[in-house]
Coordinates of C-alpha atoms in Angstrom, one line a residue:
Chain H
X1 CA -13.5 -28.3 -41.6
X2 CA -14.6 -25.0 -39.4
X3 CA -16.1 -27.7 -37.1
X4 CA -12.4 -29.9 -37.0
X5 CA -10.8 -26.1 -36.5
X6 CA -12.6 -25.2 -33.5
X7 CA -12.2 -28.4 -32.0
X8 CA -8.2 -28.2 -32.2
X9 CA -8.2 -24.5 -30.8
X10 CA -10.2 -25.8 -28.2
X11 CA -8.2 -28.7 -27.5
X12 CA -5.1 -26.7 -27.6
X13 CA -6.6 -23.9 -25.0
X14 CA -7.4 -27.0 -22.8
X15 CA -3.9 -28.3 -23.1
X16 CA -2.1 -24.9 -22.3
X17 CA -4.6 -24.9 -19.6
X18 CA -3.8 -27.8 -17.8
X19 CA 0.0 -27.2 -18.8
X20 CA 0.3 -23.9 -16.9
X21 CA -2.2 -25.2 -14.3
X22 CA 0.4 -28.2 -13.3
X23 CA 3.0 -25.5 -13.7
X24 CA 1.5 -23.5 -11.1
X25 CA 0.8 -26.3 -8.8
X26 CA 3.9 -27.3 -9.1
X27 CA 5.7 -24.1 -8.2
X28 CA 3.5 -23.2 -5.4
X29 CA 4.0 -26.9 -4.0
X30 CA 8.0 -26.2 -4.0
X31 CA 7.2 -22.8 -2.2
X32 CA 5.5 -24.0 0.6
X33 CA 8.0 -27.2 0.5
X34 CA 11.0 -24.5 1.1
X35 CA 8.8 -22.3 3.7
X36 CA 8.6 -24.8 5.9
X37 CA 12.9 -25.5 6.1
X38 CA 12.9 -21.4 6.4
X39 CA 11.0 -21.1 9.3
X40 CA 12.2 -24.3 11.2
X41 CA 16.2 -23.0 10.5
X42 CA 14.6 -19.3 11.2
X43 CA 13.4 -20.4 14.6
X44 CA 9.8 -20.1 13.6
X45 CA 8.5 -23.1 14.9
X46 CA 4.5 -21.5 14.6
X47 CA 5.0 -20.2 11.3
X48 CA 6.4 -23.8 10.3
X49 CA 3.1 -25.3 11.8
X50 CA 1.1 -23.1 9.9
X51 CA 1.7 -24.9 7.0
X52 CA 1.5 -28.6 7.8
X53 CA -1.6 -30.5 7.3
X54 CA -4.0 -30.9 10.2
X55 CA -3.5 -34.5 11.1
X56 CA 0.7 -34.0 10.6
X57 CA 0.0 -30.7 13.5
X58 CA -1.8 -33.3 16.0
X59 CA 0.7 -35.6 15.6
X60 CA 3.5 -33.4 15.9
X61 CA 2.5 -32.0 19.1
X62 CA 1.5 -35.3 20.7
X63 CA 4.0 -34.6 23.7
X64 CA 4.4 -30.9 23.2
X65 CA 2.9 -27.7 21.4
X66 CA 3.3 -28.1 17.7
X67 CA 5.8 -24.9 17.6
X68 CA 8.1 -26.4 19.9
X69 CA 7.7 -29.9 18.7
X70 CA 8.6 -28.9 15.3
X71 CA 11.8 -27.8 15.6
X72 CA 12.9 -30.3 17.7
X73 CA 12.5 -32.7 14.8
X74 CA 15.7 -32.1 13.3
X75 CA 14.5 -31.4 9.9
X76 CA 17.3 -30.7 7.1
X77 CA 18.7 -27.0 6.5
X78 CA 17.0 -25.0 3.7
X79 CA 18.2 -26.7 0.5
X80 CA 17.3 -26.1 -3.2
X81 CA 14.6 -27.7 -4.8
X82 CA 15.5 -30.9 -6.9
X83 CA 12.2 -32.0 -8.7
X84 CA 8.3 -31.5 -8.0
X85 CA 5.5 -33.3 -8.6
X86 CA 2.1 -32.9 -8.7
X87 CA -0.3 -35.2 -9.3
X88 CA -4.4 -34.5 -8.7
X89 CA -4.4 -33.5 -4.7
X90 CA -0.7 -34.7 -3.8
X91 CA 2.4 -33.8 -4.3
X92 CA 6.0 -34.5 -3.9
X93 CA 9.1 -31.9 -3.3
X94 CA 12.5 -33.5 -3.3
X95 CA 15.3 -30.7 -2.0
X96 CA 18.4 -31.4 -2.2
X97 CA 18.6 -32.9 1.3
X98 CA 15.4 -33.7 2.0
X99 CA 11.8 -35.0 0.4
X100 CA 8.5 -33.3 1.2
X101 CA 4.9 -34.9 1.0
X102 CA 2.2 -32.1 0.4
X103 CA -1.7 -32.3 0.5
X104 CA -4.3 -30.3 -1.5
X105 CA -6.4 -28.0 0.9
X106 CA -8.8 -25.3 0.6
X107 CA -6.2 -22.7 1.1
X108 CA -3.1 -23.9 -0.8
X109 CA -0.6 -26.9 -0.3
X110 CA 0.1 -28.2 3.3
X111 CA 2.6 -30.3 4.6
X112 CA 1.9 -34.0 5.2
X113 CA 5.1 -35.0 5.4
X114 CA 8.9 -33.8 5.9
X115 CA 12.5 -34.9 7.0
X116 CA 11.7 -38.2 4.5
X117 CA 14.2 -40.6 3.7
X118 CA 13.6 -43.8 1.0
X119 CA 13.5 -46.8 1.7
X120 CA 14.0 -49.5 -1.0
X121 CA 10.4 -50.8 -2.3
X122 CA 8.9 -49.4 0.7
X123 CA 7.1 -46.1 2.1
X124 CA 9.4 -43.2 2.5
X125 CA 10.3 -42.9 6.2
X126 CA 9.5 -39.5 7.9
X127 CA 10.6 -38.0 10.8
X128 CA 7.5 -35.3 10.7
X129 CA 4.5 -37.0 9.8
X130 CA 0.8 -37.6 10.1
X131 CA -1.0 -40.4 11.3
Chain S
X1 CA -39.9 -35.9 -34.4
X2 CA -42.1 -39.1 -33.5
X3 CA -41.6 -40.4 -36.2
X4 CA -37.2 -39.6 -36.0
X5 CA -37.6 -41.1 -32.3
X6 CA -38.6 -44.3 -33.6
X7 CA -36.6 -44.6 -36.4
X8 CA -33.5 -44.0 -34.1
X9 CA -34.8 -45.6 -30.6
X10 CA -31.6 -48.1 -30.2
X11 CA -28.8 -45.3 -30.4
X12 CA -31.1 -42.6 -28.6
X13 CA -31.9 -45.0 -25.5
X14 CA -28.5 -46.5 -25.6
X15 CA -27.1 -43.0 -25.4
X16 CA -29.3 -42.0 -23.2
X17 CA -28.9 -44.5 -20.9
X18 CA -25.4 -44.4 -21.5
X19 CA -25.2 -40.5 -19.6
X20 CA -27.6 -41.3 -17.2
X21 CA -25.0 -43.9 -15.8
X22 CA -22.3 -42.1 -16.4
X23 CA -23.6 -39.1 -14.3
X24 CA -24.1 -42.5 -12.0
X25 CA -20.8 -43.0 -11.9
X26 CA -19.4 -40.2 -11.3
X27 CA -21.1 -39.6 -7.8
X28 CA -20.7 -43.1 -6.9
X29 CA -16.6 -42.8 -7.6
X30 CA -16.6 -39.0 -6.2
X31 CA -18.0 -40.7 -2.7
X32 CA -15.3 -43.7 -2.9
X33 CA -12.3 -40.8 -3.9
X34 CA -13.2 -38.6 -0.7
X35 CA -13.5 -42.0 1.6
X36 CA -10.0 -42.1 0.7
X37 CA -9.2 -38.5 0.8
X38 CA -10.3 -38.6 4.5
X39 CA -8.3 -41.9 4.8
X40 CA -5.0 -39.8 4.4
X41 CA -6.4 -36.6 6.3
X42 CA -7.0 -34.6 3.3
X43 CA -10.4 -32.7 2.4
X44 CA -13.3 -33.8 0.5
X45 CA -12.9 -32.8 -3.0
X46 CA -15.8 -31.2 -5.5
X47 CA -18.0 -32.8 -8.3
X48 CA -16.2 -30.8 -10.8
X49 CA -12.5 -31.6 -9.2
X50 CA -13.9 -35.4 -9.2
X51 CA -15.2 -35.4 -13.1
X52 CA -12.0 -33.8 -14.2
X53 CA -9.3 -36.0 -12.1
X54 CA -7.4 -38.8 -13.9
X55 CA -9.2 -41.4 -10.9
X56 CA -12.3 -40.7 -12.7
X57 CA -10.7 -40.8 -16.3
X58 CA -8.9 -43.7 -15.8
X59 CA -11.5 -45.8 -14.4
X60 CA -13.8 -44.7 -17.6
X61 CA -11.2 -45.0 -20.3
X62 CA -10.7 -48.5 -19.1
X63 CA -14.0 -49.4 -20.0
X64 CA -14.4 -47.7 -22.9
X65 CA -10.9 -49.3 -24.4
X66 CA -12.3 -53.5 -23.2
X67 CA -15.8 -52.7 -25.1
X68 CA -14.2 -51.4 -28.4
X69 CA -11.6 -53.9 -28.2
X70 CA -14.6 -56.0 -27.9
X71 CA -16.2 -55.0 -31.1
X72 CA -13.4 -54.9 -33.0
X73 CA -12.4 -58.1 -32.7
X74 CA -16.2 -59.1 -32.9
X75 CA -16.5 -57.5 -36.4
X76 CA -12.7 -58.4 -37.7
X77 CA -12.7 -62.1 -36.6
X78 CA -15.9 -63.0 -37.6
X79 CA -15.6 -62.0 -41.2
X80 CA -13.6 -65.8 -41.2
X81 CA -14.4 -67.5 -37.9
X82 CA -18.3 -69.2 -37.8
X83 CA -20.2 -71.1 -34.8
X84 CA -22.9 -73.3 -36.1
X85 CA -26.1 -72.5 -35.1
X86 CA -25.4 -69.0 -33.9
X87 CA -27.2 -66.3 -35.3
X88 CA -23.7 -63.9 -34.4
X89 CA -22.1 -66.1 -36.9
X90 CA -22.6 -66.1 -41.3
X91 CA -23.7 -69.1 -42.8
X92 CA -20.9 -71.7 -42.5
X93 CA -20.2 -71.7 -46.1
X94 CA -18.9 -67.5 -46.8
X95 CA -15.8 -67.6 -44.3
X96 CA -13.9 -64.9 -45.1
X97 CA -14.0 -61.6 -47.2
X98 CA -16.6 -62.9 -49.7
X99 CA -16.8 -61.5 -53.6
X100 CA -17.4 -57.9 -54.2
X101 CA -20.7 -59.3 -55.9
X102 CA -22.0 -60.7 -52.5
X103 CA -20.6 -57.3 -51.0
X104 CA -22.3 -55.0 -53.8
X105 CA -19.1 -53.0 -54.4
X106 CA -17.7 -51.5 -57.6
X107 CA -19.4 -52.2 -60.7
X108 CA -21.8 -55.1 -58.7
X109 CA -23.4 -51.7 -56.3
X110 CA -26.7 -51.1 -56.2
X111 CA -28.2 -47.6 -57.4
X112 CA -28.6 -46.8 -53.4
X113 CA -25.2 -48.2 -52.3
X114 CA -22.9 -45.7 -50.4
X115 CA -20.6 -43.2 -52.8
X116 CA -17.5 -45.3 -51.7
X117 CA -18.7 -48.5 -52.1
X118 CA -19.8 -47.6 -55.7
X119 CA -16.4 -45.7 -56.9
X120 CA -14.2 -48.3 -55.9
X121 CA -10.1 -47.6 -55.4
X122 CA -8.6 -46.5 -52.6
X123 CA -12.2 -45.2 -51.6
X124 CA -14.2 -48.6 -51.9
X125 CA -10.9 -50.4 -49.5
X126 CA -11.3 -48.3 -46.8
X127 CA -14.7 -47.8 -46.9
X128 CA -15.0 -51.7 -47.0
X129 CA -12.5 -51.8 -43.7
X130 CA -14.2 -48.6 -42.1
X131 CA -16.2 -50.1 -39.4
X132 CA -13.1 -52.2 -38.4
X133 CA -10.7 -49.6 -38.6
X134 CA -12.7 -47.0 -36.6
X135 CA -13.6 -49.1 -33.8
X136 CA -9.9 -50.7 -33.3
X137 CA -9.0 -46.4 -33.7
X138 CA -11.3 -45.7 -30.6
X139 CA -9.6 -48.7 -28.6
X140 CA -6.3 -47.7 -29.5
X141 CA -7.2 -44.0 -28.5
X142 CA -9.1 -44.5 -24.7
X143 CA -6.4 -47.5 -24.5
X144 CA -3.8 -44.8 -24.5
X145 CA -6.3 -42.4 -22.6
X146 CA -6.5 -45.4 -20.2
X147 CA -2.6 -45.4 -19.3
X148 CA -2.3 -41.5 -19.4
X149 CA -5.3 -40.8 -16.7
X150 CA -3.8 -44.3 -15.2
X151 CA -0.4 -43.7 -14.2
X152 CA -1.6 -40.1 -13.0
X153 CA -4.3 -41.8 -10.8
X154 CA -1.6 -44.5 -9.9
X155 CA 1.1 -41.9 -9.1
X156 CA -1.5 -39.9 -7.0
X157 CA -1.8 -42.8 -4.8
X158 CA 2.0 -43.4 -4.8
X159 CA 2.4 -39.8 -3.1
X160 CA -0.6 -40.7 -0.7
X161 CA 1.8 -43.4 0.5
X162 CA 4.8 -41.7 1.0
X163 CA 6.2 -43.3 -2.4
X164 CA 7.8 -42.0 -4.9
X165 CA 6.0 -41.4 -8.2
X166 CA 6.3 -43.5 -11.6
X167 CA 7.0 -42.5 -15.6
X168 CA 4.5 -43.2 -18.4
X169 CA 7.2 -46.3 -19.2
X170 CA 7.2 -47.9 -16.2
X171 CA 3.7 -47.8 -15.5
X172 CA 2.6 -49.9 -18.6
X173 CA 5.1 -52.4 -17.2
X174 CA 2.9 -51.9 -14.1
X175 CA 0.9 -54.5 -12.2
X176 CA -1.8 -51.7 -12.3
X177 CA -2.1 -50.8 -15.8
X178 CA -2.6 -54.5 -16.5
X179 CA -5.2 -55.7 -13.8
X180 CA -7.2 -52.5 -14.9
X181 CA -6.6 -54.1 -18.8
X182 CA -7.0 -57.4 -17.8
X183 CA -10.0 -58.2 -15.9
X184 CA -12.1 -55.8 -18.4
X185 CA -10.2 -57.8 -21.1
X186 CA -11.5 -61.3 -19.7
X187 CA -15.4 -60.4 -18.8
X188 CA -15.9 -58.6 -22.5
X189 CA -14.1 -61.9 -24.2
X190 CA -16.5 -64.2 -22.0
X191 CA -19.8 -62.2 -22.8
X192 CA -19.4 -62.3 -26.8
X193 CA -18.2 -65.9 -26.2
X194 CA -21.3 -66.9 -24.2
X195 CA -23.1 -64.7 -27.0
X196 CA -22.3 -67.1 -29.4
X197 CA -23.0 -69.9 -27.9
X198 CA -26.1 -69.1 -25.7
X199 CA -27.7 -67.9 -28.7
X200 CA -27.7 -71.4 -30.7
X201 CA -30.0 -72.8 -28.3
X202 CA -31.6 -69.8 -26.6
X203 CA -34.4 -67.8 -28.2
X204 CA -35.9 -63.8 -27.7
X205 CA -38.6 -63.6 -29.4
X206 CA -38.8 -60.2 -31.7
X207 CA -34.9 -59.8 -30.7
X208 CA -33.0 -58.6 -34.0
X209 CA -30.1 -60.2 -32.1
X210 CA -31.8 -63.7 -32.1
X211 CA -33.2 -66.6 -34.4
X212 CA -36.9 -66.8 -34.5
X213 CA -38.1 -69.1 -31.8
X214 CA -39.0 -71.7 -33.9
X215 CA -35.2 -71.8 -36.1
X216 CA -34.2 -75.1 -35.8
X217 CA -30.8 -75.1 -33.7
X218 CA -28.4 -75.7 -36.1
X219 CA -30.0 -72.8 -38.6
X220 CA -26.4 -69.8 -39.1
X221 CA -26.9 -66.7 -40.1
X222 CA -30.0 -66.2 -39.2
X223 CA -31.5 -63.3 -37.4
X224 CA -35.6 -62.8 -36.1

C-alpha cells in the first residue's frame, strides 16, 4: 500500500511537471510570437531578425539584409494572442490577425514562420518563411 | 543466486534482452528524429529530450499495445478454439472452460493450489480470468498510451509543416493512429497463426513450446 502511495505522488509530481512545463512553453512561445509584430510595427527590423530561426534569416535576406527585408514583408500589426500550442520542439501561435510557426532552439523559441494564412487541407502559406 | 538464475532464466533473459534493445532503440530513433530536425532547420535534440518525447513513446506504446493484444486474444480464444496437431492448441475434446475438477478450483484444489483458487467466490472468478484480464488491461492501457504520445508526435509533425494541429478525437479517426495500429495488428495475428500451424509439422527438439520430435503429427496438446 506504501509502495501504490509513492507511486501516485510520484506520478502526480510528474503530471504537474509536465503540466506547468507545457504551460511555460506555451507562454514563452506567445511572447516571442508577439516580439516579433512589436519590433517589425516598432521599426526594429534587427531586433525582429533576432528572433527568427536561422534558415527563416537566410531566406529572408536573399535580396537584402535581413533587417531591411523584414519589414518589408508586410507582416500583420501587433494583435492579441488567440491560442498556442506546443508540441515537443514546435509550436504554433495564432494572433488575432496572424499565425506564427516557432522552433525549439538552444536559447528559447525562434521564429520559423510568420504572416501565415490557411489554406484548406494544405500547408499554411507564409509570407516570412524558411526554406 | 545460481541456483535463482536458473530457476528464472526465461523472464531474466527475456527482460534483459528486452532493455538492451530498448536502449537500441532509442539511439537508433534519436538519429532518425534529429535527421528530421535538420530537415526543417531545427537543432539536434538530446538523448534525454529523445527518451522523453511522445516520437519515442508513441512508437514504443504501439508495440507494446499489438503484443498484449496478441496474448490476450492468444490465452482468451484458445480456451474454446483448437488446431489439430498443434501443440499451442488443448486436446480436441476440452473446448471451452472445462470443469472446476479438471481446473482444481473450489473444493476439487490441491493442498498447494493458489489461496484464490481454493476459496472460491468472487475470489476463485477472477483469479480464474486473471491472466486474461491483466493482459487485455496492459493493451487497453499502452493502446491508450499509444494514441496520447501519438497525436502529440502526429501534431509535432503537423506544426513542422506549417499545419495546423489535431485533438485527441480526431486523431483516432486519423489515418495515422490506425496504420501505426494496423500493420502491428496484422504481423502479431500472422506470427501466432503461423505458430499454430508451423508447429503441427515442425519440431525443436528440447523446446517447451514444441512436441517431441518424434509426436506423431496429429498428437494436440502436447508439449516436449
Amino acid at each position: 500500500m506504501i509502495r501504490l502511495r509513492c507511486l501516485t505522488a510520484a506520478f502526480l509530481v510528474w503530471a504537474v511537471a509536465g503540466c506547468s512545463s507545457v504551460g511555460d512553453r506555451e507562454a514563452a512561445a506567445s511572447e516571442v510570437a508577439t516580439r516579433l509584430h512589436a519590433a517589425v510595427d516598432a521599426g526594429d527590423g534587427a531586433a525582429a531578425c533576432a528572433i527568427l530561426a536561422p534558415g527563416t534569416v537566410e531566406s529572408v535576406a536573399e535580396d537584402e539584409p535581413c533587417p531591411e527585408a523584414i519589414l518589408d514583408k508586410d507582416l500583420p500589426r501587433p494583435g492579441t494572442v488567440v491560442e498556442t500550442s506546443v508540441y515537443g520542439q514546435w509550436a504554433q501561435v495564432k494572433l488575432s490577425d496572424d499565425t506564427v510557426f516557432l522552433g525549439a532552439f538552444p536559447g528559447g523559441w525562434r521564429v520559423v514562420a510568420a504572416g501565415c494564412t490557411p489554406q484548406a487541407s494544405r500547408p499554411y502559406d507564409c509570407t516570412v518563411q524558411g526554406e | 543466486m545460481k541456483r535463482f538464475v536458473r530457476d528464472n532464466a526465461i523472464g531474466l533473459v527475456f527482460g534483459l534482452l528486452f532493455l538492451i534493445v530498448l536502449i537500441g532503440q532509442a539511439f537508433a530513433g534519436l538519429a532518425v528524429f534529429n535527421e528530421m530536425q535538420r530537415g526543417t532547420g531545427l537543432p539536434d535534440v538530446s538523448f534525454w529530450r529523445y527518451v522523453t518525447s511522445a516520437s519515442f513513446g508513441a512508437d514504443v506504446a504501439e508495440n507494446w499495445q499489438s503484443e498484449y493484444l496478441q496474448f490476450f486474444l492468444f490465452i482468451m480464444l484458445t480456451v474454446w478454439l483448437l488446431q489439430k496437431g498443434s501443440p499451442e492448441s488443448k486436446a480436441l475434446d476440452k473446448p471451452g472452460r472445462e470443469t472446476d475438477e479438471e481446473q482444481k478450483i473450489g473444493r476439487f484444489a490441491d493442498d498447494d493450489s493458489p489461496k484464490w483458487a481454493r476459496t472460491g467466490g468472487w475470489r476463485t472468478r477472477i483469479f480464474s480470468s486473471s491472466l486474461g484480464l491483466v493482459m487485455g488491461l496492459i493493451f487497453l492501457g499502452s493502446w491508450f498510451a499509444q494514441s496520447v504520445a501519438g497525436v502529440a508526435a502526429f501534431n509535432e509533425e503537423q506544426l513542422s509543416e506549417l499545419q495546423d494541429p489535431v485533438s485527441w478525437g480526431q486523431y483516432l479517426l486519423a489515418a495515422d493512429f490506425w496504420d501505426r495500429t494496423l500493420q502491428n495488428w496484422q504481423s502479431e495475428l500472422l506470427a501466432v497463426a503461423s505458430m499454430a500451424i508451423l508447429a503441427i509439422y515442425l519440431r525443436q527438439r528440447g523446446s517447451s513450446q514444441s512436441k517431441p520430435v518424434g509426436a506423431p503429427h496429429d498428437a494436440t496438446g502436447v508439449e516436449g
